[in-house]
């Protein structure tokens, strides 16, 4: 069963996907569905023993190219739609044990170019309005499979977090005639206080109003509505910067930092060229080596985040740990 | 960058991205080689989980 149910109060779609209850939970390496095929003849999602970066359809998709009919009928107040879309898994490496921050910079550069291809490819589909590239990393984030991987959801609508950003950026563009994100990143780079790392094309900063202690956003320095607008060289620069950031994250507390990584960029419904601006956002749940940040009453019930860390202090701690160069 | 579209044992779309040593610089991308129409067959999806 899967369908989209409209919440007329929150003004957002909720995906009901009951078949996902049955998915594989933390299998040992011998049963990893993303590892190359094994001798036991049990098929995995991949067919080759070694690969650079591979993308496979999600076997338990929340959104489907050919979705089933909804389980319930909607009405005018509460519309229901089929959960049409695409869910893919991006395998960063064929090595199950790989630690992402130890992968070569070239792997990150390849990954960014794969993201760009998936954005183009999935975004060109009529039914897809938004291509969301993301990663849930670490058991703390509910990850059930250790094999280094990220995900792609191609939604038939623009999801609310992205829509809210675009509404702000559109209004700002109407008033000021410039892109909100371009102005933000330029001022962060000029001030420097919250900059974690940068190169010619991208800057990683702890946002002024960070919601998580070590939240980092990575922005294109020039106006790039989406990855589709980034050159191969810019993709490489982004890859190198991501590797540097991950090295810093993993050295902060001496363990592999869990996080949710989200990419925000131009919807693929044709809107937003002037005011959408490609960036990534990282939300690590740890506020100290031992303490996790839980979303609770104020965050979940009221939508107001409480951050126990000064963003400027978090930025300088992370900046200290960012290597100048990576191979 | 080259793209190779195949189908896995579960009948799901599987894409390998391959990178030869390339000189720096921009190139036209997104054009795939060896593309096979059967890749979009979406039957029997109970393989990979996330
Ligand atoms: Zn594996
Ligand atoms: Zn911009
Ligand atoms: Zn954003």
Short mmCIF file of C-alpha atoms in Angstrom, two decimals, chain A residues 51-317:
data_model
loop_
_atom_site.label_atom_id
_atom_site.label_comp_id
_atom_site.label_asym_id
_atom_site.label_seq_id
_atom_site.Cartn_x
_atom_site.Cartn_y
_atom_site.Cartn_z
CA UNK A 51 32.07 -0.57 -9.45
CA UNK A 52 32.72 3.15 -9.04
CA UNK A 53 29.29 4.58 -8.27
CA UNK A 54 26.06 2.72 -8.97
CA UNK A 55 22.41 3.71 -8.77
CA UNK A 56 19.63 1.20 -8.25
CA UNK A 57 15.89 1.47 -7.91
CA UNK A 58 14.82 1.24 -4.30
CA UNK A 59 13.32 -2.20 -3.67
CA UNK A 60 10.97 -0.74 -1.07
CA UNK A 61 9.97 2.51 -2.74
CA UNK A 62 7.76 5.08 -1.01
CA UNK A 63 7.04 6.54 -4.45
CA UNK A 64 6.60 4.32 -7.49
CA UNK A 65 6.68 4.80 -11.23
CA UNK A 66 3.56 2.69 -11.48
CA UNK A 67 1.91 3.14 -8.07
CA UNK A 68 -0.96 1.02 -6.77
CA UNK A 69 -4.43 2.51 -6.43
CA UNK A 70 -4.85 4.29 -3.08
CA UNK A 71 -6.32 2.21 -0.26
CA UNK A 72 -8.89 4.87 0.60
CA UNK A 73 -10.91 7.39 -1.34
CA UNK A 74 -10.15 11.03 -0.77
CA UNK A 75 -12.65 13.87 -0.83
CA UNK A 76 -12.55 17.62 -1.45
CA UNK A 77 -11.35 18.30 2.06
CA UNK A 78 -8.78 15.53 2.15
CA UNK A 79 -7.59 14.60 -1.34
CA UNK A 80 -5.75 11.33 -1.94
CA UNK A 81 -3.43 10.69 -4.87
CA UNK A 82 -1.39 7.72 -6.05
CA UNK A 83 2.19 7.86 -4.71
CA UNK A 84 3.76 8.40 -8.11
CA UNK A 85 7.46 9.13 -8.34
CA UNK A 86 10.83 7.43 -8.21
CA UNK A 87 13.00 6.22 -5.33
CA UNK A 88 16.60 5.29 -6.01
CA UNK A 89 19.60 4.28 -3.97
CA UNK A 90 23.07 5.64 -4.77
CA UNK A 91 25.89 3.27 -3.88
CA UNK A 92 29.06 5.26 -3.27
CA UNK A 93 31.38 2.27 -3.54
CA UNK A 94 31.31 -1.50 -3.87
CA UNK A 95 33.23 -1.72 -0.55
CA UNK A 96 30.81 -2.52 2.28
CA UNK A 97 33.26 -1.54 5.01
CA UNK A 98 34.34 1.78 3.53
CA UNK A 99 34.25 4.83 5.78
CA UNK A 100 32.98 7.73 3.69
CA UNK A 101 35.48 10.29 4.98
CA UNK A 102 38.31 7.91 4.04
CA UNK A 103 37.16 7.47 0.46
CA UNK A 104 39.36 9.36 -2.02
CA UNK A 105 38.33 12.87 -3.05
CA UNK A 106 37.84 11.47 -6.55
CA UNK A 107 34.95 9.33 -5.26
CA UNK A 108 33.19 12.42 -3.94
CA UNK A 109 33.78 14.16 -7.25
CA UNK A 110 32.28 11.21 -9.11
CA UNK A 111 29.33 11.15 -6.76
CA UNK A 112 28.50 14.80 -7.44
CA UNK A 113 28.53 14.13 -11.18
CA UNK A 114 26.24 11.16 -10.68
CA UNK A 115 23.90 13.38 -8.66
CA UNK A 116 23.91 15.84 -11.54
CA UNK A 117 23.00 13.12 -14.00
CA UNK A 118 20.20 11.81 -11.78
CA UNK A 119 18.86 15.35 -11.30
CA UNK A 120 18.74 15.82 -15.07
CA UNK A 121 17.42 12.39 -15.87
CA UNK A 122 14.69 12.15 -13.22
CA UNK A 123 13.87 15.85 -13.48
CA UNK A 124 13.11 15.47 -17.16
CA UNK A 125 10.19 13.17 -16.37
CA UNK A 126 6.83 14.80 -16.77
CA UNK A 127 5.50 13.61 -13.40
CA UNK A 128 8.54 14.72 -11.38
CA UNK A 129 8.51 18.21 -9.84
CA UNK A 130 11.39 17.86 -7.42
CA UNK A 131 14.51 15.66 -7.37
CA UNK A 132 15.68 15.28 -3.79
CA UNK A 133 19.19 13.90 -3.29
CA UNK A 134 19.86 13.00 0.33
CA UNK A 135 21.60 10.73 2.79
CA UNK A 136 20.60 9.38 6.17
CA UNK A 137 23.84 8.40 7.83
CA UNK A 138 24.32 6.39 11.01
CA UNK A 139 22.12 4.25 13.23
CA UNK A 140 21.10 7.38 15.12
CA UNK A 141 19.32 8.46 11.94
CA UNK A 142 17.55 5.14 11.57
CA UNK A 143 19.83 3.72 8.91
CA UNK A 144 19.20 0.02 8.49
CA UNK A 145 22.03 -0.74 6.06
CA UNK A 146 25.65 0.07 6.75
CA UNK A 147 26.86 -0.07 3.12
CA UNK A 148 27.83 3.55 2.17
CA UNK A 149 24.88 4.88 0.25
CA UNK A 150 22.58 7.81 -0.27
CA UNK A 151 19.11 8.10 -1.69
CA UNK A 152 17.05 9.96 -4.25
CA UNK A 153 13.35 10.70 -4.05
CA UNK A 154 11.79 12.17 -7.18
CA UNK A 155 8.55 13.71 -5.92
CA UNK A 156 5.45 14.63 -7.95
CA UNK A 157 5.29 17.89 -5.95
CA UNK A 158 7.72 20.38 -4.37
CA UNK A 159 8.12 19.27 -0.73
CA UNK A 160 7.18 21.82 1.95
CA UNK A 161 10.63 22.57 3.36
CA UNK A 162 11.88 23.39 -0.11
CA UNK A 163 8.73 25.28 -1.01
CA UNK A 164 9.06 27.44 2.09
CA UNK A 165 12.65 28.34 1.18
CA UNK A 166 11.62 29.14 -2.37
CA UNK A 167 8.76 31.33 -1.15
CA UNK A 168 11.24 33.37 0.92
CA UNK A 169 13.72 33.58 -1.88
CA UNK A 170 11.08 34.54 -4.43
CA UNK A 171 9.74 37.32 -2.20
CA UNK A 172 13.28 38.59 -1.59
CA UNK A 173 13.99 38.54 -5.30
CA UNK A 174 10.79 40.49 -5.99
CA UNK A 175 11.80 43.17 -3.49
CA UNK A 176 15.57 43.37 -3.86
CA UNK A 177 16.08 42.11 -7.37
CA UNK A 178 18.78 39.69 -6.20
CA UNK A 179 18.96 36.09 -5.02
CA UNK A 180 18.60 35.68 -1.25
CA UNK A 181 21.11 32.82 -1.16
CA UNK A 182 23.66 34.72 -3.27
CA UNK A 183 23.46 37.61 -0.80
CA UNK A 184 23.67 35.28 2.21
CA UNK A 185 26.70 33.36 1.02
CA UNK A 186 28.49 36.54 -0.06
CA UNK A 187 28.02 38.08 3.37
CA UNK A 188 29.06 34.88 5.17
CA UNK A 189 32.24 34.66 3.10
CA UNK A 190 32.98 38.37 3.63
CA UNK A 191 32.48 38.11 7.40
CA UNK A 192 34.16 34.72 7.67
CA UNK A 193 33.13 34.04 11.23
CA UNK A 194 30.92 31.10 10.45
CA UNK A 195 32.85 29.76 7.46
CA UNK A 196 34.00 26.18 7.96
CA UNK A 197 35.73 25.66 4.60
CA UNK A 198 35.68 27.14 1.12
CA UNK A 199 37.19 26.94 -2.32
CA UNK A 200 36.68 28.96 -5.52
CA UNK A 201 33.16 27.70 -6.16
CA UNK A 202 31.64 26.59 -2.84
CA UNK A 203 31.54 27.67 0.79
CA UNK A 204 30.62 25.54 3.83
CA UNK A 205 29.19 27.60 6.68
CA UNK A 206 27.39 27.08 9.96
CA UNK A 207 24.25 29.12 9.29
CA UNK A 208 23.64 32.23 11.41
CA UNK A 209 20.46 30.68 12.77
CA UNK A 210 21.61 27.05 12.87
CA UNK A 211 19.04 24.70 14.37
CA UNK A 212 21.52 21.91 15.16
CA UNK A 213 24.79 22.41 17.05
CA UNK A 214 27.01 21.42 14.13
CA UNK A 215 24.66 22.13 11.25
CA UNK A 216 26.53 23.06 8.06
CA UNK A 217 25.25 24.38 4.76
CA UNK A 218 27.33 24.21 1.61
CA UNK A 219 26.43 26.88 -0.94
CA UNK A 220 27.49 27.54 -4.51
CA UNK A 221 29.26 30.91 -4.32
CA UNK A 222 27.87 32.07 -7.65
CA UNK A 223 24.25 31.81 -8.65
CA UNK A 224 23.61 28.19 -9.63
CA UNK A 225 19.92 27.29 -9.44
CA UNK A 226 20.71 23.57 -9.58
CA UNK A 227 23.43 21.01 -10.15
CA UNK A 228 22.44 21.11 -13.79
CA UNK A 229 23.94 24.60 -13.86
CA UNK A 230 27.27 23.46 -12.40
CA UNK A 231 30.21 22.63 -14.67
CA UNK A 232 32.24 19.45 -14.33
CA UNK A 233 34.99 21.49 -12.67
CA UNK A 234 32.50 22.88 -10.18
CA UNK A 235 31.28 19.34 -9.46
CA UNK A 236 34.88 18.39 -8.72
CA UNK A 237 35.31 21.36 -6.42
CA UNK A 238 32.16 20.44 -4.57
CA UNK A 239 33.37 16.85 -4.21
CA UNK A 240 36.65 17.98 -2.68
CA UNK A 241 34.88 20.32 -0.28
CA UNK A 242 32.50 17.57 0.83
CA UNK A 243 35.41 15.29 1.57
CA UNK A 244 37.09 18.02 3.64
CA UNK A 245 33.88 18.61 5.57
CA UNK A 246 33.40 14.91 6.29
CA UNK A 247 36.97 14.59 7.56
CA UNK A 248 36.26 17.46 9.97
CA UNK A 249 32.95 15.95 11.08
CA UNK A 250 34.56 12.56 11.78
CA UNK A 251 37.46 14.04 13.73
CA UNK A 252 35.24 16.28 15.86
CA UNK A 253 34.20 13.59 18.34
CA UNK A 254 36.43 10.75 17.18
CA UNK A 255 33.66 8.69 15.61
CA UNK A 256 31.92 8.66 12.28
CA UNK A 257 29.46 11.54 12.55
CA UNK A 258 25.87 10.58 11.78
CA UNK A 259 23.79 13.13 9.93
CA UNK A 260 20.99 13.83 7.56
CA UNK A 261 22.28 15.45 4.38
CA UNK A 262 19.76 17.25 2.15
CA UNK A 263 20.19 18.99 -1.19
CA UNK A 264 18.03 21.98 -1.99
CA UNK A 265 17.86 23.29 -5.53
CA UNK A 266 15.58 24.33 -8.36
CA UNK A 267 12.39 22.31 -8.77
CA UNK A 268 12.10 20.53 -12.09
CA UNK A 269 8.65 21.98 -12.78
CA UNK A 270 10.20 24.91 -14.63
CA UNK A 271 10.05 27.51 -11.84
CA UNK A 272 12.71 29.21 -9.77
CA UNK A 273 15.61 29.96 -12.14
CA UNK A 274 16.18 33.45 -10.66
CA UNK A 275 15.75 32.62 -6.98
CA UNK A 276 16.46 28.90 -6.42
CA UNK A 277 20.09 28.37 -5.42
CA UNK A 278 21.83 25.02 -5.15
CA UNK A 279 23.03 24.08 -1.68
CA UNK A 280 23.42 21.15 0.69
CA UNK A 281 22.44 21.05 4.34
CA UNK A 282 23.90 18.72 6.97
CA UNK A 283 22.11 18.08 10.25
CA UNK A 284 24.21 16.02 12.68
CA UNK A 285 22.24 15.00 15.80
CA UNK A 286 25.16 15.22 18.27
CA UNK A 287 25.65 18.39 20.29
CA UNK A 288 28.54 16.90 22.30
CA UNK A 289 30.38 13.58 21.98
CA UNK A 290 27.84 12.00 24.32
CA UNK A 291 24.71 14.05 23.91
CA UNK A 292 22.19 13.73 21.15
CA UNK A 293 19.79 16.47 20.21
CA UNK A 294 16.26 15.12 20.27
CA UNK A 295 13.48 16.88 18.47
CA UNK A 296 10.89 17.38 21.18
CA UNK A 297 8.05 19.65 22.23
CA UNK A 298 9.26 22.99 20.95
CA UNK A 299 10.71 21.60 17.72
CA UNK A 300 8.05 19.03 16.81
CA UNK A 301 5.04 20.61 18.42
CA UNK A 302 5.71 24.27 17.75
CA UNK A 303 8.32 24.30 15.03
CA UNK A 304 10.82 26.37 17.03
CA UNK A 305 14.29 24.93 17.40
CA UNK A 306 16.45 25.40 20.45
CA UNK A 307 20.16 25.18 19.74
CA UNK A 308 22.51 24.83 22.70
CA UNK A 309 25.59 25.76 20.71
CA UNK A 310 26.78 29.14 19.50
CA UNK A 311 27.01 28.80 15.70
CA UNK A 312 30.20 30.88 15.64
CA UNK A 313 31.87 28.53 18.14
CA UNK A 314 30.75 25.45 16.20
CA UNK A 315 32.15 26.94 12.98
CA UNK A 316 35.56 27.65 14.45
CA UNK A 317 35.77 24.16 16.00
#
